[in-house]
CSV table of N, CA, C and O in Angstrom, one decimal:
chain,number,residue,atom,x,y,z
R,12,MET,N,-21.3,-21.5,8.8
R,12,MET,CA,-22.3,-21.0,7.9
R,12,MET,C,-23.2,-20.5,8.8
R,12,MET,O,-23.9,-19.4,8.4
R,13,SER,N,-23.6,-21.2,10.0
R,13,SER,CA,-24.4,-20.7,11.0
R,13,SER,C,-24.4,-19.2,11.3
R,13,SER,O,-25.4,-18.4,11.3
R,14,THR,N,-23.0,-18.8,11.4
R,14,THR,CA,-23.0,-17.4,12.1
R,14,THR,C,-23.4,-16.4,10.7
R,14,THR,O,-23.9,-15.4,10.8
R,15,THR,N,-23.0,-16.7,9.5
R,15,THR,CA,-23.2,-16.0,8.4
R,15,THR,C,-24.6,-16.2,8.3
R,15,THR,O,-25.2,-15.1,7.6
R,16,LEU,N,-25.4,-17.0,8.3
R,16,LEU,CA,-26.9,-17.2,8.3
R,16,LEU,C,-27.4,-16.1,9.3
R,16,LEU,O,-28.2,-15.3,9.0
R,17,ASP,N,-27.1,-16.2,10.5
R,17,ASP,CA,-27.5,-15.5,11.7
R,17,ASP,C,-27.3,-14.1,11.2
R,17,ASP,O,-28.2,-13.3,11.4
R,18,THR,N,-26.3,-13.6,10.8
R,18,THR,CA,-26.0,-12.2,10.6
R,18,THR,C,-26.9,-11.8,9.3
R,18,THR,O,-27.2,-10.5,9.5
R,19,THR,N,-26.9,-12.6,8.3
R,19,THR,CA,-27.8,-12.5,7.0
R,19,THR,C,-29.4,-12.2,7.6
R,19,THR,O,-29.8,-11.0,7.2
R,20,PHE,N,-29.7,-12.8,8.3
R,20,PHE,CA,-31.2,-12.7,8.4
R,20,PHE,C,-31.6,-11.6,9.6
R,20,PHE,O,-32.6,-11.0,9.6
R,21,ALA,N,-30.5,-11.5,10.4
R,21,ALA,CA,-30.6,-10.4,11.5
R,21,ALA,C,-30.6,-8.9,10.6
R,21,ALA,O,-31.5,-8.3,10.9
R,22,ALA,N,-29.8,-8.9,9.5
R,22,ALA,CA,-29.7,-7.8,8.8
R,22,ALA,C,-31.3,-7.7,8.0
R,22,ALA,O,-31.6,-6.5,8.1
R,23,LEU,N,-31.7,-8.8,7.7
R,23,LEU,CA,-33.0,-8.6,6.7
R,23,LEU,C,-34.1,-8.5,7.8
R,23,LEU,O,-35.0,-8.2,7.2
R,24,SER,N,-34.0,-8.6,9.0
R,24,SER,CA,-34.9,-8.4,9.9
R,24,SER,C,-35.7,-7.0,10.1
R,24,SER,O,-36.9,-6.9,10.6
R,25,ASP,N,-34.9,-6.0,9.6
R,25,ASP,CA,-35.3,-4.8,10.1
R,25,ASP,C,-35.9,-4.1,8.7
R,25,ASP,O,-35.6,-4.3,7.7
R,26,PRO,N,-37.1,-3.3,8.7
R,26,PRO,CA,-37.8,-2.8,7.4
R,26,PRO,C,-37.1,-1.9,6.9
R,26,PRO,O,-37.0,-1.7,5.8
R,27,THR,N,-36.3,-1.0,7.7
R,27,THR,CA,-35.5,-0.1,7.0
R,27,THR,C,-34.3,-0.7,6.1
R,27,THR,O,-34.3,-0.1,4.9
R,28,ARG,N,-33.8,-1.5,6.7
R,28,ARG,CA,-32.6,-2.3,5.9
R,28,ARG,C,-32.9,-2.9,4.7
R,28,ARG,O,-32.5,-3.0,3.7
R,29,ARG,N,-34.4,-3.5,4.8
R,29,ARG,CA,-34.9,-4.1,3.5
R,29,ARG,C,-35.2,-2.8,2.6
R,29,ARG,O,-35.0,-3.4,1.3
R,30,ALA,N,-35.7,-1.8,3.0
R,30,ALA,CA,-36.0,-0.9,1.9
R,30,ALA,C,-34.8,-0.1,1.2
R,30,ALA,O,-34.6,0.0,0.2
R,31,ILE,N,-33.8,-0.2,2.2
R,31,ILE,CA,-32.4,0.2,1.7
R,31,ILE,C,-32.1,-0.6,0.5
R,31,ILE,O,-31.5,-0.3,-0.7
R,32,LEU,N,-32.0,-1.9,0.9
R,32,LEU,CA,-31.6,-2.9,-0.3
R,32,LEU,C,-32.4,-2.8,-1.5
R,32,LEU,O,-32.1,-3.0,-2.6
R,33,ALA,N,-33.9,-2.6,-1.4
R,33,ALA,CA,-34.9,-2.3,-2.5
R,33,ALA,C,-34.3,-1.2,-3.5
R,33,ALA,O,-34.3,-1.3,-4.6
R,34,MET,N,-33.9,-0.1,-2.6
R,34,MET,CA,-33.3,1.1,-3.4
R,34,MET,C,-32.2,0.8,-4.2
R,34,MET,O,-31.8,1.0,-5.2
R,35,LEU,N,-31.2,0.1,-3.5
R,35,LEU,CA,-30.0,-0.3,-4.2
R,35,LEU,C,-30.2,-1.3,-5.2
R,35,LEU,O,-29.1,-1.7,-6.0
R,36,LEU,N,-31.3,-2.0,-5.5
R,36,LEU,CA,-31.5,-2.8,-6.4
R,36,LEU,C,-31.5,-2.0,-7.8
R,36,LEU,O,-31.1,-2.7,-8.9
R,37,GLU,N,-32.0,-0.7,-7.6
R,37,GLU,CA,-31.9,0.1,-8.9
R,37,GLU,C,-30.6,0.6,-9.5
R,37,GLU,O,-30.2,0.4,-10.5
R,38,ASP,N,-29.8,1.0,-8.3
R,38,ASP,CA,-28.4,1.3,-8.8
R,38,ASP,C,-27.6,1.3,-7.8
R,38,ASP,O,-28.1,1.8,-6.4
R,39,ASP,N,-26.3,2.0,-7.9
R,39,ASP,CA,-25.6,2.3,-6.6
R,39,ASP,C,-25.8,3.4,-6.2
R,39,ASP,O,-26.5,4.3,-6.8
R,40,MET,N,-25.7,3.8,-4.8
R,40,MET,CA,-26.3,5.5,-4.5
R,40,MET,C,-25.0,5.7,-3.5
R,40,MET,O,-24.5,5.1,-2.7
R,41,ALA,N,-25.1,7.2,-3.4
R,41,ALA,CA,-24.4,7.9,-2.3
R,41,ALA,C,-24.9,7.8,-1.2
R,41,ALA,O,-26.4,7.4,-1.0
R,42,VAL,N,-24.5,7.7,0.2
R,42,VAL,CA,-25.0,7.7,1.4
R,42,VAL,C,-26.1,8.4,1.6
R,42,VAL,O,-27.1,8.3,2.4
R,43,THR,N,-25.7,9.7,1.3
R,43,THR,CA,-26.7,10.7,1.4
R,43,THR,C,-28.0,10.6,0.5
R,43,THR,O,-29.1,11.0,1.2
R,44,ASP,N,-27.9,10.1,-0.7
R,44,ASP,CA,-28.9,9.8,-1.4
R,44,ASP,C,-30.0,8.6,-0.5
R,44,ASP,O,-31.1,8.5,-0.7
R,45,VAL,N,-29.0,7.6,-0.2
R,45,VAL,CA,-29.8,6.3,0.5
R,45,VAL,C,-30.7,7.0,1.8
R,45,VAL,O,-31.6,6.5,2.1
R,46,ALA,N,-30.1,7.8,2.3
R,46,ALA,CA,-30.6,8.6,3.6
R,46,ALA,C,-32.0,9.4,3.5
R,46,ALA,O,-32.8,9.8,4.5
R,47,GLU,N,-31.8,10.1,2.1
R,47,GLU,CA,-33.0,11.2,1.9
R,47,GLU,C,-34.3,10.6,2.3
R,47,GLU,O,-35.1,11.6,2.7
R,48,PRO,N,-35.1,9.5,1.8
R,48,PRO,CA,-36.3,9.2,2.2
R,48,PRO,C,-36.6,8.8,3.5
R,48,PRO,O,-37.8,8.7,3.7
R,49,PHE,N,-35.8,8.6,4.5
R,49,PHE,CA,-36.1,8.1,5.6
R,49,PHE,C,-36.1,9.5,6.8
R,49,PHE,O,-35.2,10.3,6.6
R,50,ALA,N,-36.9,9.3,7.6
R,50,ALA,CA,-37.1,10.4,8.5
R,50,ALA,C,-36.4,9.8,9.8
R,50,ALA,O,-36.5,9.7,10.8
R,51,MET,N,-34.9,9.8,9.7
R,51,MET,CA,-33.9,9.4,10.6
R,51,MET,C,-32.9,10.3,10.4
R,51,MET,O,-32.6,10.7,9.4
R,52,SER,N,-31.8,10.3,11.2
R,52,SER,CA,-30.4,10.9,11.1
R,52,SER,C,-29.6,10.2,10.2
R,52,SER,O,-29.9,8.9,9.9
R,53,LEU,N,-28.5,10.9,9.6
R,53,LEU,CA,-27.6,10.3,8.8
R,53,LEU,C,-26.9,9.4,9.5
R,53,LEU,O,-26.6,8.1,9.1
R,54,ALA,N,-26.6,9.5,10.9
R,54,ALA,CA,-26.0,8.5,11.9
R,54,ALA,C,-26.7,7.3,12.0
R,54,ALA,O,-26.2,6.2,11.9
R,55,ALA,N,-28.1,7.3,12.0
R,55,ALA,CA,-28.9,6.1,12.2
R,55,ALA,C,-28.8,5.5,10.9
R,55,ALA,O,-28.8,4.3,11.1
R,56,ILE,N,-28.9,5.9,9.7
R,56,ILE,CA,-28.9,5.4,8.3
R,56,ILE,C,-27.4,4.6,8.3
R,56,ILE,O,-27.1,3.6,7.7
R,57,SER,N,-26.5,5.5,8.8
R,57,SER,CA,-24.9,4.7,8.6
R,57,SER,C,-25.0,3.6,9.4
R,57,SER,O,-24.0,2.7,9.1
R,58,LYS,N,-25.7,3.5,10.6
R,58,LYS,CA,-25.5,2.3,11.4
R,58,LYS,C,-26.4,1.2,10.9
R,58,LYS,O,-25.8,-0.1,10.7
R,59,HIS,N,-27.6,1.6,9.9
R,59,HIS,CA,-28.2,0.4,9.1
R,59,HIS,C,-27.2,-0.2,8.0
R,59,HIS,O,-27.0,-1.3,7.8
R,60,LEU,N,-26.5,0.8,7.3
R,60,LEU,CA,-25.3,0.6,6.4
R,60,LEU,C,-24.4,-0.3,6.9
R,60,LEU,O,-24.0,-1.3,6.1
R,61,THR,N,-24.1,-0.4,8.0
R,61,THR,CA,-22.9,-0.7,8.7
R,61,THR,C,-23.4,-2.5,8.8
R,61,THR,O,-22.6,-3.1,8.6
R,62,ILE,N,-24.5,-2.5,9.4
R,62,ILE,CA,-25.1,-3.9,9.6
R,62,ILE,C,-25.1,-4.5,8.1
R,62,ILE,O,-24.8,-5.7,8.0
R,63,LEU,N,-25.7,-3.8,7.1
R,63,LEU,CA,-25.7,-4.4,5.9
R,63,LEU,C,-24.5,-4.7,5.2
R,63,LEU,O,-24.1,-5.9,4.6
R,64,THR,N,-23.5,-4.2,5.4
R,64,THR,CA,-22.2,-4.0,5.1
R,64,THR,C,-21.5,-5.3,5.7
R,64,THR,O,-21.0,-6.4,5.3
R,65,ARG,N,-21.6,-5.4,7.2
R,65,ARG,CA,-21.1,-6.7,7.9
R,65,ARG,C,-21.6,-7.9,7.4
R,65,ARG,O,-21.2,-8.9,7.4
R,66,ALA,N,-22.9,-7.9,7.2
R,66,ALA,CA,-23.6,-9.0,6.4
R,66,ALA,C,-23.5,-9.6,5.1
R,66,ALA,O,-23.7,-10.5,4.6
R,67,GLY,N,-22.4,-8.5,4.5
R,67,GLY,CA,-22.1,-8.5,3.0
R,67,GLY,C,-23.2,-8.5,2.0
R,67,GLY,O,-23.1,-8.7,0.8
R,68,LEU,N,-24.3,-8.0,2.5
R,68,LEU,CA,-25.5,-7.7,1.7
R,68,LEU,C,-24.9,-6.3,0.7
R,68,LEU,O,-25.6,-6.1,-0.5
R,69,ILE,N,-24.4,-5.5,1.1
R,69,ILE,CA,-24.1,-4.3,0.2
R,69,ILE,C,-22.4,-4.3,0.6
R,69,ILE,O,-21.8,-4.6,1.5
R,70,SER,N,-22.0,-3.1,-0.4
R,70,SER,CA,-20.5,-3.1,-0.2
R,70,SER,C,-20.5,-1.3,-0.1
R,70,SER,O,-21.2,-0.8,-0.7
R,71,GLN,N,-19.5,-0.6,0.5
R,71,GLN,CA,-19.4,0.8,0.6
R,71,GLN,C,-18.0,1.1,0.0
R,71,GLN,O,-17.1,0.3,0.4
R,72,GLU,N,-18.0,2.1,-0.8
R,72,GLU,CA,-16.5,2.5,-1.2
R,72,GLU,C,-16.6,3.9,-1.5
R,72,GLU,O,-17.7,4.6,-1.8
R,73,LYS,N,-15.6,4.4,-1.1
R,73,LYS,CA,-15.4,6.1,-1.1
R,73,LYS,C,-14.9,6.1,-2.4
R,73,LYS,O,-13.7,6.2,-3.1
R,74,ARG,N,-15.5,7.4,-3.2
R,74,ARG,CA,-15.1,7.8,-4.1
R,74,ARG,C,-14.9,9.5,-4.2
R,74,ARG,O,-16.2,10.1,-3.9
R,75,GLY,N,-13.7,9.9,-4.0
R,75,GLY,CA,-13.8,11.3,-3.6
R,75,GLY,C,-14.0,11.4,-2.5
R,75,GLY,O,-13.7,10.7,-1.3
R,76,ARG,N,-15.1,12.5,-2.3
R,76,ARG,CA,-15.6,12.7,-0.8
R,76,ARG,C,-16.7,12.1,-0.4
R,76,ARG,O,-17.3,12.2,0.5
R,77,VAL,N,-17.3,11.3,-1.6
R,77,VAL,CA,-18.7,10.6,-1.5
R,77,VAL,C,-18.5,9.2,-1.2
R,77,VAL,O,-17.7,8.7,-1.7
R,78,LYS,N,-19.4,8.8,-0.3
R,78,LYS,CA,-19.4,7.3,0.0
R,78,LYS,C,-20.5,6.5,-0.6
R,78,LYS,O,-21.8,7.2,-0.6
R,79,TRP,N,-20.4,5.7,-1.4
R,79,TRP,CA,-21.2,4.9,-2.1
R,79,TRP,C,-21.5,3.4,-1.7
R,79,TRP,O,-20.6,2.8,-1.2
R,80,CYS,N,-22.7,3.0,-2.2
R,80,CYS,CA,-23.2,1.8,-1.4
R,80,CYS,C,-23.6,1.3,-2.8
R,80,CYS,O,-24.2,1.6,-3.7
R,81,LYS,N,-23.2,-0.3,-2.8
R,81,LYS,CA,-23.5,-1.0,-4.0
R,81,LYS,C,-24.0,-2.5,-3.4
R,81,LYS,O,-23.5,-2.9,-2.3
R,82,LEU,N,-25.2,-3.2,-3.8
R,82,LEU,CA,-25.9,-4.0,-3.7
R,82,LEU,C,-24.8,-5.4,-4.0
R,82,LEU,O,-24.5,-5.3,-5.2
R,83,GLU,N,-24.6,-6.1,-3.1
R,83,GLU,CA,-23.8,-7.4,-3.5
R,83,GLU,C,-24.7,-8.5,-3.8
R,83,GLU,O,-25.4,-9.2,-3.0
R,84,PRO,N,-25.0,-8.8,-5.2
R,84,PRO,CA,-25.7,-9.6,-5.6
R,84,PRO,C,-25.7,-11.1,-5.3
R,84,PRO,O,-27.1,-11.9,-4.9
R,85,ASP,N,-24.5,-11.6,-4.9
R,85,ASP,CA,-24.5,-12.9,-4.4
R,85,ASP,C,-24.6,-13.2,-2.9
R,85,ASP,O,-24.3,-14.4,-2.5
R,86,ALA,N,-24.7,-12.1,-2.2
R,86,ALA,CA,-25.0,-12.1,-0.8
R,86,ALA,C,-26.0,-13.2,-0.3
R,86,ALA,O,-25.8,-13.4,0.9
R,87,LEU,N,-27.0,-13.3,-0.7
R,87,LEU,CA,-28.1,-14.2,-0.4
R,87,LEU,C,-27.9,-15.5,-0.8
R,87,LEU,O,-28.8,-16.5,-0.3
R,88,ARG,N,-26.8,-15.8,-1.1
R,88,ARG,CA,-26.4,-17.4,-1.8
R,88,ARG,C,-26.8,-18.2,-0.7
R,88,ARG,O,-27.5,-19.3,-0.7
R,89,ASP,N,-26.0,-18.4,0.6
R,89,ASP,CA,-26.1,-19.2,1.6
R,89,ASP,C,-27.5,-19.4,2.2
R,89,ASP,O,-28.0,-20.4,2.5
R,90,ALA,N,-28.2,-18.2,2.2
R,90,ALA,CA,-29.6,-18.1,2.7
R,90,ALA,C,-30.3,-18.8,1.9
R,90,ALA,O,-31.2,-19.7,2.3
R,91,THR,N,-30.1,-18.8,0.7
R,91,THR,CA,-31.0,-19.5,-0.4
R,91,THR,C,-30.9,-21.0,-0.3
R,91,THR,O,-31.8,-21.7,-0.3
R,92,ILE,N,-29.5,-21.3,-0.2
R,92,ILE,CA,-29.2,-22.5,0.0
R,92,ILE,C,-29.8,-23.3,1.1
R,92,ILE,O,-30.4,-24.2,0.9
R,93,TRP,N,-29.8,-22.7,2.2
R,93,TRP,CA,-30.4,-22.9,3.3
R,93,TRP,C,-31.9,-23.1,3.4
R,93,TRP,O,-32.3,-24.3,3.8
R,94,MET,N,-32.4,-22.2,2.7
R,94,MET,CA,-33.9,-22.4,2.5
R,94,MET,C,-34.5,-23.4,1.8
R,94,MET,O,-35.4,-23.9,1.9
R,95,GLN,N,-33.4,-23.7,0.6
R,95,GLN,CA,-33.9,-24.6,-0.4
R,95,GLN,C,-33.9,-26.1,0.2
R,95,GLN,O,-34.5,-27.0,-0.3
R,96,GLY,N,-33.1,-26.1,1.4
R,96,GLY,CA,-32.9,-27.2,2.1
R,96,GLY,C,-34.3,-28.0,2.6
R,96,GLY,O,-34.6,-29.0,2.9
R,97,PHE,N,-35.2,-26.9,2.7
R,97,PHE,CA,-36.6,-27.2,3.2
R,97,PHE,C,-37.6,-27.6,1.9
R,97,PHE,O,-38.7,-28.0,2.4
R,98,GLY,N,-37.1,-27.7,0.9
R,98,GLY,CA,-37.9,-28.0,-0.1
R,98,GLY,C,-39.0,-27.4,-0.7
R,98,GLY,O,-39.7,-27.8,-1.7
R,99,GLN,N,-39.3,-26.3,0.0
R,99,GLN,CA,-40.5,-25.5,-0.2
R,99,GLN,C,-40.2,-24.3,-0.9
R,99,GLN,O,-41.0,-23.3,-1.1
R,100,PHE,N,-38.9,-23.7,-1.1
R,100,PHE,CA,-38.6,-22.5,-1.5
R,100,PHE,C,-38.0,-22.5,-2.8
R,100,PHE,O,-37.0,-23.4,-3.0
R,101,GLU,N,-38.0,-21.7,-3.7
R,101,GLU,CA,-37.3,-21.6,-4.8
R,101,GLU,C,-36.0,-20.8,-4.9
R,101,GLU,O,-36.0,-20.1,-3.8
R,102,ALA,N,-35.2,-21.0,-5.6
R,102,ALA,CA,-34.0,-20.2,-5.5
R,102,ALA,C,-34.4,-18.4,-5.7
R,102,ALA,O,-35.5,-18.2,-6.2
R,103,VAL,N,-33.6,-17.7,-4.7
R,103,VAL,CA,-34.0,-16.3,-4.7
R,103,VAL,C,-33.2,-15.9,-6.0
R,103,VAL,O,-32.1,-15.9,-6.0
R,104,ASN,N,-34.0,-15.0,-6.9
R,104,ASN,CA,-33.3,-14.3,-7.8
R,104,ASN,C,-33.7,-12.6,-7.4
R,104,ASN,O,-34.7,-12.3,-6.7
R,105,LEU,N,-32.9,-11.9,-8.0
R,105,LEU,CA,-33.1,-10.7,-7.7
R,105,LEU,C,-34.3,-9.9,-8.1
R,105,LEU,O,-34.9,-8.9,-7.4
R,106,ASP,N,-34.9,-10.3,-9.2
R,106,ASP,CA,-36.0,-9.7,-9.7
R,106,ASP,C,-37.4,-10.2,-8.8
R,106,ASP,O,-38.2,-9.3,-8.3
R,107,ALA,N,-37.2,-11.4,-8.2
R,107,ALA,CA,-38.2,-11.9,-7.3
R,107,ALA,C,-38.0,-11.3,-5.9
R,107,ALA,O,-38.9,-10.9,-5.4
R,108,PHE,N,-36.7,-10.8,-5.4
R,108,PHE,CA,-36.4,-10.5,-4.5
R,108,PHE,C,-37.0,-8.9,-4.4
R,108,PHE,O,-37.5,-8.6,-3.4
R,109,GLU,N,-36.6,-8.3,-5.5
R,109,GLU,CA,-37.1,-6.8,-5.8
R,109,GLU,C,-38.8,-6.8,-5.6
R,109,GLU,O,-39.4,-6.1,-4.9
R,110,ARG,N,-39.6,-7.8,-6.0
R,110,ARG,CA,-40.9,-7.9,-6.1
R,110,ARG,C,-41.5,-7.9,-4.9
R,110,ARG,O,-42.2,-7.4,-4.2
R,111,PHE,N,-40.8,-8.9,-4.0
R,111,PHE,CA,-41.0,-9.1,-2.5
R,111,PHE,C,-40.9,-7.9,-1.7
R,111,PHE,O,-41.7,-7.4,-0.9
R,112,LEU,N,-39.6,-7.4,-1.9
R,112,LEU,CA,-39.5,-6.0,-1.1
R,112,LEU,C,-40.4,-4.8,-1.6
R,112,LEU,O,-41.0,-4.2,-0.7
R,113,GLU,N,-40.9,-4.7,-2.6
R,113,GLU,CA,-41.7,-3.8,-3.1
R,113,GLU,C,-43.1,-4.1,-2.4
R,113,GLU,O,-43.8,-3.3,-2.1
R,114,GLU,N,-43.4,-5.3,-2.2
R,114,GLU,CA,-44.7,-5.6,-1.6
R,114,GLU,C,-44.9,-5.2,-0.2
R,114,GLU,O,-45.7,-4.8,0.3
R,115,GLU,N,-43.5,-5.5,0.4
R,115,GLU,CA,-43.5,-5.6,1.9
R,115,GLU,C,-43.4,-3.7,2.3
R,115,GLU,O,-44.0,-3.6,3.2
R,116,LEU,N,-42.7,-3.1,1.3
R,116,LEU,CA,-42.8,-1.6,1.5
R,116,LEU,C,-44.3,-1.0,1.0
R,116,LEU,O,-44.3,0.2,0.9
R,117,GLY,N,-44.9,-1.6,0.5
R,117,GLY,CA,-46.4,-1.2,0.0
R,117,GLY,C,-46.4,-0.2,-1.3
R,117,GLY,O,-46.9,0.8,-1.5
R,118,ARG,N,-45.1,-0.5,-2.2
R,118,ARG,CA,-44.9,0.5,-3.2
R,118,ARG,C,-45.8,0.0,-4.3
R,118,ARG,O,-46.2,-0.6,-4.8
């Protein structure tokens, strides 16, 4: 579980990746739509998406010619269980996580 937690927290450590997760809370998105609001290349966004996918936080699926990204809602389960072990964190739910991300991004 330690490797999984390391991968999850490493993926969450980057503000661009957290912003991508916040966007995917709304709905599945094509990779090009994910990339649109960022001032970086599609290749750079693809690297971020690969990290999120390896961490299990999102999945990617090719539909025709378009690659789609989907948030994996159970991906934070191990991290949540680990944080609960400290007794000061409540279970993470997607609504609270969305509010957290919106505050982080200043929306």
